[in-house]
XYZ file of C-alpha atoms in Angstrom:
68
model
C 5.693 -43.971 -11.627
C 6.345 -42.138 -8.509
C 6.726 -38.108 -8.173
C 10.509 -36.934 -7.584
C 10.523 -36.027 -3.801
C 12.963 -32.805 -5.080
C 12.843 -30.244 -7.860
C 16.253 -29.701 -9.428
C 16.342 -25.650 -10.226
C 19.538 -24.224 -11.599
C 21.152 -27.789 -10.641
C 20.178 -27.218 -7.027
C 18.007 -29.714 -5.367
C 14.627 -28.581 -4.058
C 11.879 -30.262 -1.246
C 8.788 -29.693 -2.253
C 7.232 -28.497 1.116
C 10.396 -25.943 0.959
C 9.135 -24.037 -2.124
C 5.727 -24.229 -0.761
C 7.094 -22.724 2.563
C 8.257 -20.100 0.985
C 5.849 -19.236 -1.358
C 3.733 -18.589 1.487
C 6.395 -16.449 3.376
C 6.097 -14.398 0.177
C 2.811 -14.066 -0.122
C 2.592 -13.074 3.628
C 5.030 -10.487 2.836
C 2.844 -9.349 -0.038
C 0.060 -8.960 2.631
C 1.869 -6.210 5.116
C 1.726 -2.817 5.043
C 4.332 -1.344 2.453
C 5.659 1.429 4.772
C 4.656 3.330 7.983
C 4.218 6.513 7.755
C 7.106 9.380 8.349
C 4.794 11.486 10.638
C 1.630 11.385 12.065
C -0.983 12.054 9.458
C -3.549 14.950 10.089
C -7.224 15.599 8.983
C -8.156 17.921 6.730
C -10.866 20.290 8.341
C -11.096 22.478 5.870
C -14.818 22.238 3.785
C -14.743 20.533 0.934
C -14.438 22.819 -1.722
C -11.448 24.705 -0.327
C -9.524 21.050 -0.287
C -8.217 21.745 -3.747
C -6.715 24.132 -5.691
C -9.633 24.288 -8.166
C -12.213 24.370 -5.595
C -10.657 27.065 -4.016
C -10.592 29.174 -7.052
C -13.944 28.180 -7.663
C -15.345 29.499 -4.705
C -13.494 31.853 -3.107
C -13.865 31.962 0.653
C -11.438 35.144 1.476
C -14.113 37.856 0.835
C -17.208 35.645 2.326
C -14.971 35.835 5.644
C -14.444 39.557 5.661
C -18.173 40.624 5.379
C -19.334 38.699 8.605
């Protein structure tokens, strides 16, 4: 028995190399980047422990500063 050259989906006749063309036009699309960014992004020089809130209450930086 021969294959079907088409798929029928939702009564709509489909080639096979079609689907396969666009499965891979999906999974390309899969593959980009989501979404540039809005601005330019900058680095964080700060040291690490004053990065995060609870680093920065942890150690406190503001009276180290002030004696030297």
């Amino acid at each position: 028995m021969k294959h079907p050259a088409t798929l029928l989906i939702d009564g709509k006749p489909y080639l096979w190399r079609d689907l396969l063309k666009m499965r891979r036009e999906q999974l390309e699309q899969c593959r980009r980047p989501d979404q540039p960014a809005l601005f330019a992004l900058k680095d964080d020089r700060r040291p690490a422990p004053e990065r995060s809130a609870a680093g920065r209450y942890a150690q406190p930086s503001l009276f180290t500063l002030l004696e030297e």
